[in-house]
Short mmCIF file of N, CA and C and ligand atoms in Angstrom, two decimals:
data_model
loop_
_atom_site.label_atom_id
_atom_site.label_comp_id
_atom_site.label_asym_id
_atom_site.label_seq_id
_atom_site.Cartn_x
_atom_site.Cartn_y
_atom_site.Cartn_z
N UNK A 1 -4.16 169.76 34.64
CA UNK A 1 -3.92 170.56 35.85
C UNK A 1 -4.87 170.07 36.95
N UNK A 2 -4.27 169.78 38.07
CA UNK A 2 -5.22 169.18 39.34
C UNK A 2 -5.48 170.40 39.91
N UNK A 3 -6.90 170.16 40.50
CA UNK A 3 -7.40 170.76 41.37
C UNK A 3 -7.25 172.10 42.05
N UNK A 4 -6.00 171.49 43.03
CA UNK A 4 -5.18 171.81 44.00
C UNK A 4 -4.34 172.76 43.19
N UNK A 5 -3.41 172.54 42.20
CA UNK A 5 -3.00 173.31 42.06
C UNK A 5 -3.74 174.42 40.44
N UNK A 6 -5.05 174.26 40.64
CA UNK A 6 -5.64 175.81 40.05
C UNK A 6 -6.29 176.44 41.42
N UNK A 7 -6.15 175.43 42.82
CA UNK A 7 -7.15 176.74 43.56
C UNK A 7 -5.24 178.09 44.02
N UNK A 8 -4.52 176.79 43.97
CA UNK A 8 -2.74 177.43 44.29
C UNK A 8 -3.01 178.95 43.29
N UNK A 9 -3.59 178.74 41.97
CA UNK A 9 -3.29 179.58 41.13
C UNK A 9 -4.69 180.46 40.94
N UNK A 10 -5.26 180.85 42.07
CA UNK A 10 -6.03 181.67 42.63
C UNK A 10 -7.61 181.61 41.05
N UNK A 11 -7.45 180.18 41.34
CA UNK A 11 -8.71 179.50 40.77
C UNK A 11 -10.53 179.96 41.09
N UNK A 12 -10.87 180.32 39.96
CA UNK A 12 -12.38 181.29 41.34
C UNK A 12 -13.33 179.89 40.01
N UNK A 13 -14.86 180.30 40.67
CA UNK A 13 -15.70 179.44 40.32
C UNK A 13 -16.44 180.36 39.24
N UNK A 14 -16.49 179.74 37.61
CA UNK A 14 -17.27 180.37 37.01
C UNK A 14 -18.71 179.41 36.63
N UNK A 15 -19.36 180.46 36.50
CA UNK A 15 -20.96 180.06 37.28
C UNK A 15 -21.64 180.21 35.58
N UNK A 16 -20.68 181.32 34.81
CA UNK A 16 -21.55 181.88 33.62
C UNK A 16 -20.47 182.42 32.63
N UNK A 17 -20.80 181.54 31.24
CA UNK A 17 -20.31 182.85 30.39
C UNK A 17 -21.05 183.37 29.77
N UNK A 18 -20.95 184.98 30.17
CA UNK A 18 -21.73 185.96 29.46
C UNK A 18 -21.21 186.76 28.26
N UNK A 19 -22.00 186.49 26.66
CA UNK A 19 -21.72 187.11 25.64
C UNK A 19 -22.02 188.35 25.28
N UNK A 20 -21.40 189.32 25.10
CA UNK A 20 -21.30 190.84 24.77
C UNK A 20 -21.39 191.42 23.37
N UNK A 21 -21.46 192.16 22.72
CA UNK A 21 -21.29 193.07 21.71
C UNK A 21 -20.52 194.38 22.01
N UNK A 22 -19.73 194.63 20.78
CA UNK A 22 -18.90 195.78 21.25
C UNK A 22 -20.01 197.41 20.90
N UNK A 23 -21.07 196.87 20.66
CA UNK A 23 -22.67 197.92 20.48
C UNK A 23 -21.34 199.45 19.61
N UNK A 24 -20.97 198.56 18.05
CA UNK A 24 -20.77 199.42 17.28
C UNK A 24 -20.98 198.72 15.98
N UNK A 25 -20.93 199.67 14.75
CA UNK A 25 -21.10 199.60 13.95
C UNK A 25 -20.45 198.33 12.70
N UNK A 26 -21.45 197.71 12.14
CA UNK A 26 -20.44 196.32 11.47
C UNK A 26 -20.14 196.66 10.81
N UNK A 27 -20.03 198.25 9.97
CA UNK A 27 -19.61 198.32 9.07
C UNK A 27 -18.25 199.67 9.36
N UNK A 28 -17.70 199.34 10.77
CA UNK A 28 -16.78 200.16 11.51
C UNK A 28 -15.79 199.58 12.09
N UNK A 29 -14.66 199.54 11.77
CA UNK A 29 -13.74 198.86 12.74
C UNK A 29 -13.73 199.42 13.91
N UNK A 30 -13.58 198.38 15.00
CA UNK A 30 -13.59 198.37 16.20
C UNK A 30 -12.05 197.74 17.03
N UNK A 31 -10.93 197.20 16.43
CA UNK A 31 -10.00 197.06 16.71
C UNK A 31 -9.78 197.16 18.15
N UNK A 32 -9.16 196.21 18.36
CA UNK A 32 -8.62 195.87 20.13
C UNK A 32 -8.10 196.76 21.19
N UNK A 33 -7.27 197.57 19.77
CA UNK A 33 -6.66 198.95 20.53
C UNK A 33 -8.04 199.93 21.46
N UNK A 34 -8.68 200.03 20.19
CA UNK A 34 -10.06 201.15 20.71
C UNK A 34 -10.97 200.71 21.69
N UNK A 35 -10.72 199.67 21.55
CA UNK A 35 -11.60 198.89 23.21
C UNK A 35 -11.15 199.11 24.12
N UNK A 36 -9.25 198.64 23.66
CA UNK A 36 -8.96 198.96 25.52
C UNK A 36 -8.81 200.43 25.70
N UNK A 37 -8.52 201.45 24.54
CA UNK A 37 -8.46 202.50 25.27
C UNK A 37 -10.02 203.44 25.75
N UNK A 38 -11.07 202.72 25.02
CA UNK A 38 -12.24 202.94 25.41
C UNK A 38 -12.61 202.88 27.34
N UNK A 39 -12.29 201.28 27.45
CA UNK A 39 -12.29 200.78 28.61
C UNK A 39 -11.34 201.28 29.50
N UNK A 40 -10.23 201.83 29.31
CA UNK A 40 -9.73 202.85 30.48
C UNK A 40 -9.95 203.82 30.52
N UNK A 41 -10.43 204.52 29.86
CA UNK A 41 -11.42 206.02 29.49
C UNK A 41 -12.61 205.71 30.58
N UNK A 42 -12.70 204.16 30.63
CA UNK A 42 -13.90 204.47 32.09
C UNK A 42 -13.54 203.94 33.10
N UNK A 43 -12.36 204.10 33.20
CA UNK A 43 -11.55 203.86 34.58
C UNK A 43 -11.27 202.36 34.71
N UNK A 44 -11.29 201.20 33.91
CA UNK A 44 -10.96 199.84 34.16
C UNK A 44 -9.48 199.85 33.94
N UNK A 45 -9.03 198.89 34.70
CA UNK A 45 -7.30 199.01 34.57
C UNK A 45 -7.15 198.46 32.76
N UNK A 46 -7.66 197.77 32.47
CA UNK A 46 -7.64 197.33 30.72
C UNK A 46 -9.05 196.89 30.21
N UNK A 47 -9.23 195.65 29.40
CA UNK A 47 -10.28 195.66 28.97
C UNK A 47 -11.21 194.90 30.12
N UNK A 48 -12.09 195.14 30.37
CA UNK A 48 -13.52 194.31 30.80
C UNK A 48 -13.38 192.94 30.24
N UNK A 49 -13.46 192.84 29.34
CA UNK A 49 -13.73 191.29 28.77
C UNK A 49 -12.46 190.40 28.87
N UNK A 50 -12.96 188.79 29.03
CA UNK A 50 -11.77 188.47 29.37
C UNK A 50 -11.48 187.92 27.39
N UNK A 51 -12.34 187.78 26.71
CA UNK A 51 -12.06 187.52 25.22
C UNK A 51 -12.79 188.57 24.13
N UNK A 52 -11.78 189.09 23.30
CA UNK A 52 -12.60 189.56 22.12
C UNK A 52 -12.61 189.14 20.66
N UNK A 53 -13.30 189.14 20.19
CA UNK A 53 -13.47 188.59 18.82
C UNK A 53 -13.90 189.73 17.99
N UNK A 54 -12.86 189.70 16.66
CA UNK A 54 -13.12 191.07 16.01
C UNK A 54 -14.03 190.10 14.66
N UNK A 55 -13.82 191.18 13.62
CA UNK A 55 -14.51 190.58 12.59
C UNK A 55 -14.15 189.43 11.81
N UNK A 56 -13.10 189.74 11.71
CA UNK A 56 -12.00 188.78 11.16
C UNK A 56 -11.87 187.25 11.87
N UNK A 57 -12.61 187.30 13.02
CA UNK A 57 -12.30 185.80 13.83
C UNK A 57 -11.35 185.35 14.58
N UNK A 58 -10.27 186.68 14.76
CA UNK A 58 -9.21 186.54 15.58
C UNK A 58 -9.63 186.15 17.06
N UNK A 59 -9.48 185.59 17.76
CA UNK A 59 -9.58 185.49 19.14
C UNK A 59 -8.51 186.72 19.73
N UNK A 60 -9.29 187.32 20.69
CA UNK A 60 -8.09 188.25 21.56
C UNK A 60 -8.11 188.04 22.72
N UNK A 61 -7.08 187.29 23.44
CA UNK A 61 -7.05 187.12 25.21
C UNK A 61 -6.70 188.12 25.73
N UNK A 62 -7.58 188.79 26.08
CA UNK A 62 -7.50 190.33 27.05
C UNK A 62 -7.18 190.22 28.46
N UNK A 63 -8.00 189.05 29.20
CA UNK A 63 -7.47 188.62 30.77
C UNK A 63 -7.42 187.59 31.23
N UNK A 64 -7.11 187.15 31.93
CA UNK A 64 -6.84 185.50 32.15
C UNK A 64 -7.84 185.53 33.05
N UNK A 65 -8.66 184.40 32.48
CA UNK A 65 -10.00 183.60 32.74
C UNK A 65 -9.93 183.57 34.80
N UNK A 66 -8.82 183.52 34.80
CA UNK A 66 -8.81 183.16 36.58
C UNK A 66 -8.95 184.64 37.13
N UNK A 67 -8.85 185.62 36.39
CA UNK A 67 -9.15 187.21 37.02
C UNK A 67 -10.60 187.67 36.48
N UNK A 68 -11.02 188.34 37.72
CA UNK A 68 -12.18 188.88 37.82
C UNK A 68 -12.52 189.75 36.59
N UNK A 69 -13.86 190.01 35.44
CA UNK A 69 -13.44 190.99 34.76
C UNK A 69 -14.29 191.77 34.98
N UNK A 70 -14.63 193.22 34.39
CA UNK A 70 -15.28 194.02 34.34
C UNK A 70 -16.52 194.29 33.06
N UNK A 71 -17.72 193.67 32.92
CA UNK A 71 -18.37 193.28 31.93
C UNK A 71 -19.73 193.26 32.50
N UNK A 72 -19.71 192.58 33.43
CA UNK A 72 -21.82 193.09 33.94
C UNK A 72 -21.53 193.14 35.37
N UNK A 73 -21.88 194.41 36.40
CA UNK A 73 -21.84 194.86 36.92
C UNK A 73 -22.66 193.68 38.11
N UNK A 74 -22.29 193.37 38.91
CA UNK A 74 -22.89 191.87 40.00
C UNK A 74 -23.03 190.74 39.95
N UNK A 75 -22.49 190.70 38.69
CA UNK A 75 -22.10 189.10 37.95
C UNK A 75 -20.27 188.95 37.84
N UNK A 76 -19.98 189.55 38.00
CA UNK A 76 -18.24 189.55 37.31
C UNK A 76 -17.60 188.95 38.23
N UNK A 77 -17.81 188.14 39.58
CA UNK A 77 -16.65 187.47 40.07
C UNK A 77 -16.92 186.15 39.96
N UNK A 78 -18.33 185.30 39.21
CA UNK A 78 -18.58 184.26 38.95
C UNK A 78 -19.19 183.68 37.41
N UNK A 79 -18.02 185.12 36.33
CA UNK A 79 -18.46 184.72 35.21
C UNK A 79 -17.31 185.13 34.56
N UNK A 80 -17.42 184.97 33.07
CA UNK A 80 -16.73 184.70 32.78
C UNK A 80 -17.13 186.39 31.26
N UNK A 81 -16.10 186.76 30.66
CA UNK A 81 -16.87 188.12 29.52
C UNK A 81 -16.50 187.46 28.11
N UNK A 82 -17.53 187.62 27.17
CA UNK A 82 -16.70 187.00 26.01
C UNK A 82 -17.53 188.07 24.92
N UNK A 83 -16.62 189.01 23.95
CA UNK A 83 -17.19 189.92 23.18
C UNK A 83 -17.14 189.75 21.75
N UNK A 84 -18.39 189.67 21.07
CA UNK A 84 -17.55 190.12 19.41
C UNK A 84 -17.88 191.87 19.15
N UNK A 85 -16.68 192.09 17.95
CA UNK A 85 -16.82 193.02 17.51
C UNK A 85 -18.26 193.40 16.43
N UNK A 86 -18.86 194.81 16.64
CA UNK A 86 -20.20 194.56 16.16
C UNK A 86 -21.38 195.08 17.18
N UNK A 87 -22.71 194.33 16.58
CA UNK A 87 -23.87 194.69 17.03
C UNK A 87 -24.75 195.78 16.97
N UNK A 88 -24.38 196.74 15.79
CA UNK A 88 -24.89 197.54 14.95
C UNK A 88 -25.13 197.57 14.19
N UNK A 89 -26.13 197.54 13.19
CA UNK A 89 -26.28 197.83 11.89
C UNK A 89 -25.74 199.06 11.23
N UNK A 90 -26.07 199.62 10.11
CA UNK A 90 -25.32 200.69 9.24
C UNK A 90 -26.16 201.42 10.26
N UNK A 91 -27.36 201.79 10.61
CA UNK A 91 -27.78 202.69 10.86
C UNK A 91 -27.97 203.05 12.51
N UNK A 92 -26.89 202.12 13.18
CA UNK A 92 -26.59 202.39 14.28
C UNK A 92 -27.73 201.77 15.05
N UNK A 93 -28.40 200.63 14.60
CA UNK A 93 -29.56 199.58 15.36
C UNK A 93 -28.68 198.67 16.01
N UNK A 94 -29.74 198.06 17.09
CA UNK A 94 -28.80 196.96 17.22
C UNK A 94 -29.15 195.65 16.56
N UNK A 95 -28.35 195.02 15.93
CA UNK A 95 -28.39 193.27 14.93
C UNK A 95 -27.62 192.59 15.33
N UNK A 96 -27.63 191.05 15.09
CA UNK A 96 -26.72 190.36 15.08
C UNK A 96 -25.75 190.56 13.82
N UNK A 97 -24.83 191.10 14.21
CA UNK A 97 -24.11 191.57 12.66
C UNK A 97 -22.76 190.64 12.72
N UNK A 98 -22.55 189.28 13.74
CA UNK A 98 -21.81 188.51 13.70
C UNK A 98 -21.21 187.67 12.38
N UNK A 99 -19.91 187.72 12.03
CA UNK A 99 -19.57 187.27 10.64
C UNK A 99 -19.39 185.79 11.14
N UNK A 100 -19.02 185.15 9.60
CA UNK A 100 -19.13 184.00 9.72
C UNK A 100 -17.96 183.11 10.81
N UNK A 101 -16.62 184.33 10.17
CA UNK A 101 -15.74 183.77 10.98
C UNK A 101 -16.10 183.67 12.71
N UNK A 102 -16.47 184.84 12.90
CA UNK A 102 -16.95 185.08 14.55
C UNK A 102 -17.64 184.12 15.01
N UNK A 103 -18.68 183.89 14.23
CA UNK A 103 -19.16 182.51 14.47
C UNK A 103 -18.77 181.32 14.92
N UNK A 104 -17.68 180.93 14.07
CA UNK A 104 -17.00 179.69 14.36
C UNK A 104 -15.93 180.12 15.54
N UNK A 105 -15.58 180.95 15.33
CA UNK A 105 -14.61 181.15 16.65
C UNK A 105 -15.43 180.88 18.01
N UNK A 106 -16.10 181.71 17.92
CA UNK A 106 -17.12 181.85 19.36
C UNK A 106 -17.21 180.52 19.54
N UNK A 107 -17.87 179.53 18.64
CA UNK A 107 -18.06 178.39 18.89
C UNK A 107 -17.73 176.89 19.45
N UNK A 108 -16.21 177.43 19.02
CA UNK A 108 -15.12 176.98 19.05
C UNK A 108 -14.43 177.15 20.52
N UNK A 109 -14.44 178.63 21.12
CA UNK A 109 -14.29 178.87 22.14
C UNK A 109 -15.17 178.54 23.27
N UNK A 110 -16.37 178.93 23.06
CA UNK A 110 -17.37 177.85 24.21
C UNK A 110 -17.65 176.56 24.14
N UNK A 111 -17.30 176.16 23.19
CA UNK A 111 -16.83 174.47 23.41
C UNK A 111 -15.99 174.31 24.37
N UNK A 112 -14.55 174.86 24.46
CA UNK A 112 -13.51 174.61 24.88
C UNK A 112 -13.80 175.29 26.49
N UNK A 113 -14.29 176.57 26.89
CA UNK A 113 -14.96 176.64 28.31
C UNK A 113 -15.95 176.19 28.79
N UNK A 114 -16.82 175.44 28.21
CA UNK A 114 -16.98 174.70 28.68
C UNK A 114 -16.94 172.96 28.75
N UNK A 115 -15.60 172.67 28.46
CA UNK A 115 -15.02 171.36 28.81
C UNK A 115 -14.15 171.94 30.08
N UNK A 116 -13.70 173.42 30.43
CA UNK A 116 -13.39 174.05 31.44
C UNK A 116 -14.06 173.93 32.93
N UNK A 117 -15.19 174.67 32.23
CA UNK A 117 -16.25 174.76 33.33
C UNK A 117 -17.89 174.38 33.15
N UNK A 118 -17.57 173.01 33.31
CA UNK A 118 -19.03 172.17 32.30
C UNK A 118 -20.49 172.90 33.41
N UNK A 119 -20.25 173.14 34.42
CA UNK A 119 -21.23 173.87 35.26
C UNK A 119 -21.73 175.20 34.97
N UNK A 120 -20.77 176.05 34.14
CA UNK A 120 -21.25 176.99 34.11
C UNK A 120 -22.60 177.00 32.44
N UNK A 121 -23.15 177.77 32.56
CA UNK A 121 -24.44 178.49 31.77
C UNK A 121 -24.24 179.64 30.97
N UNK A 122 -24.19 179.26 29.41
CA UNK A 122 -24.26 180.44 28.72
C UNK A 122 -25.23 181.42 28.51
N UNK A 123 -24.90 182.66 28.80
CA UNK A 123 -26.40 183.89 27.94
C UNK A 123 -26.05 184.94 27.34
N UNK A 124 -26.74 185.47 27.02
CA UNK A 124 -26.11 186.69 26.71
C UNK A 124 -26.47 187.82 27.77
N UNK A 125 -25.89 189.03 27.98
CA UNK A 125 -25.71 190.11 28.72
C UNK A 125 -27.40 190.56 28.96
N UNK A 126 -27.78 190.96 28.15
CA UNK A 126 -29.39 191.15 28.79
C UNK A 126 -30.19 190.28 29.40
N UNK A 127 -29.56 188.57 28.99
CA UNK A 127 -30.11 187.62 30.02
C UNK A 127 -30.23 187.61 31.51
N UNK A 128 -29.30 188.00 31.49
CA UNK A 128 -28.72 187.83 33.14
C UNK A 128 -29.82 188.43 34.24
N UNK A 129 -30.81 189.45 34.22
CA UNK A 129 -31.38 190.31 34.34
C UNK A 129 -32.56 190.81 33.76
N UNK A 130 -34.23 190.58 34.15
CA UNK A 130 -34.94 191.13 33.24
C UNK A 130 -34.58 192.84 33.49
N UNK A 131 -33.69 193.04 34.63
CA UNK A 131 -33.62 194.77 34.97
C UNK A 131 -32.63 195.40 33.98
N UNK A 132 -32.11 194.83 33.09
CA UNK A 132 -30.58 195.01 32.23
C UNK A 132 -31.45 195.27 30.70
N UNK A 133 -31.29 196.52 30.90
CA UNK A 133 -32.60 197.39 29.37
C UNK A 133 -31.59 197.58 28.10
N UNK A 134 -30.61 196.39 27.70
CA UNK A 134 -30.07 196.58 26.29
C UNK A 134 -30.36 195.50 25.63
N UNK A 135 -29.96 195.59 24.47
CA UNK A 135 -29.94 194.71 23.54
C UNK A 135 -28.58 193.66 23.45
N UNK A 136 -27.23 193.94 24.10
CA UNK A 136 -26.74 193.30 24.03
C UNK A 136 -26.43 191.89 24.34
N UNK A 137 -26.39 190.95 23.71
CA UNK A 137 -25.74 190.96 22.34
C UNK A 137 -25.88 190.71 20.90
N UNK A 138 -27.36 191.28 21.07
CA UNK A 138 -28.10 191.48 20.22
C UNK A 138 -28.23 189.94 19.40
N UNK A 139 -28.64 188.91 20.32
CA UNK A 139 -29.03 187.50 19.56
C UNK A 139 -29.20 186.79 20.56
N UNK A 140 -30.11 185.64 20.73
CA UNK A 140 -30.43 185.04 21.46
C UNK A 140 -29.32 183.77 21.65
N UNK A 141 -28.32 183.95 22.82
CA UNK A 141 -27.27 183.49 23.09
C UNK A 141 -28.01 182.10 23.96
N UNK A 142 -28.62 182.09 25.02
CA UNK A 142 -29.15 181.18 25.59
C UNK A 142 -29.73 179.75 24.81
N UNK A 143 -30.59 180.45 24.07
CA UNK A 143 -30.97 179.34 23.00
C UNK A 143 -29.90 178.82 21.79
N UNK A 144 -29.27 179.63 21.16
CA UNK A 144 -28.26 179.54 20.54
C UNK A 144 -27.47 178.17 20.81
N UNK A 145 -26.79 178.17 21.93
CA UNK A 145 -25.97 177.37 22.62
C UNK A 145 -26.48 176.30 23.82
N UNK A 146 -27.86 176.47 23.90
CA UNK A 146 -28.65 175.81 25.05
C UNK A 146 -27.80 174.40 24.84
N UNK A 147 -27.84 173.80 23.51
CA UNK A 147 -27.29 172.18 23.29
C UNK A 147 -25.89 171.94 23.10
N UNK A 148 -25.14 172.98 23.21
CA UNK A 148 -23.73 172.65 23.70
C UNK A 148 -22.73 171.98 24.83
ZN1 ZN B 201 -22.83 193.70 27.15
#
């Protein structure tokens, strides 16, 4: 695809992909359904993220990468949302409670955005911000992927 015709197809510049946790329980399904109806419960037209990853390793395309999403609040028109299911322990902490499959998916998938968008910079959600007081996504995403 040239250029020209992704700016035709209302092409924006991503600067960042930022990794999320769905900050629930790994030993809880979290299913795609309960996200999005989570996420319109807070008024987003569907989900925030533009990818989710459940436990299982499914990839879920929630929005197309060229639309703005709803995922960190002053970052979202020059990034990009990518979630796994998770980031709780049994006792409702936050862990990297990422399965193996998730793993490789994720991996798999930021390979492939960035042969997209080789400019942009991975982190995770509390990176972005020393003012952003969570844990998500509960693993050090920056370093993680620094050599990708
Ligand atoms: Zn987050």
């Amino acid at each position: 695809m040239s250029k020209a015709y992704c700016f035709y197809q209302n092409y924006r510049e991503v600067r960042l992909l930022v990794i999320h946790c769905s900050a629930t329980r790994y030993d809880r399904d979290f299913p795609v359904e309960a996200l999005r109806s989570s996420h319109r419960a807070r008024g987003f037209a569907d989900i925030g993220y533009h990818f989710y990853i459940t436990r299982d390793g499914v990839l879920h395309r929630c929005r197309p990468v060229n639309r703005i999403g709803a995922h960190a609040a002053g970052w979202n028109d020059r990034s990009i949302g990518i979630c796994y299911e998770g980031g709780l322990d049994e006792r409702g902490r936050p862990a990297d409670t990422r399965t193996y499959a998730q793993r490789c998916t994720l991996m798999d998938l930021l390979r492939q955005l960035r042969r997209d968008y080789p400019e942009a910079r991975i982190l995770g959600h509390y990176q972005l911000s020393s003012y952003i007081r969570k844990a998500c996504p509960c693993f050090d995403a920056r370093k993680e992927y620094e050599t990708l």
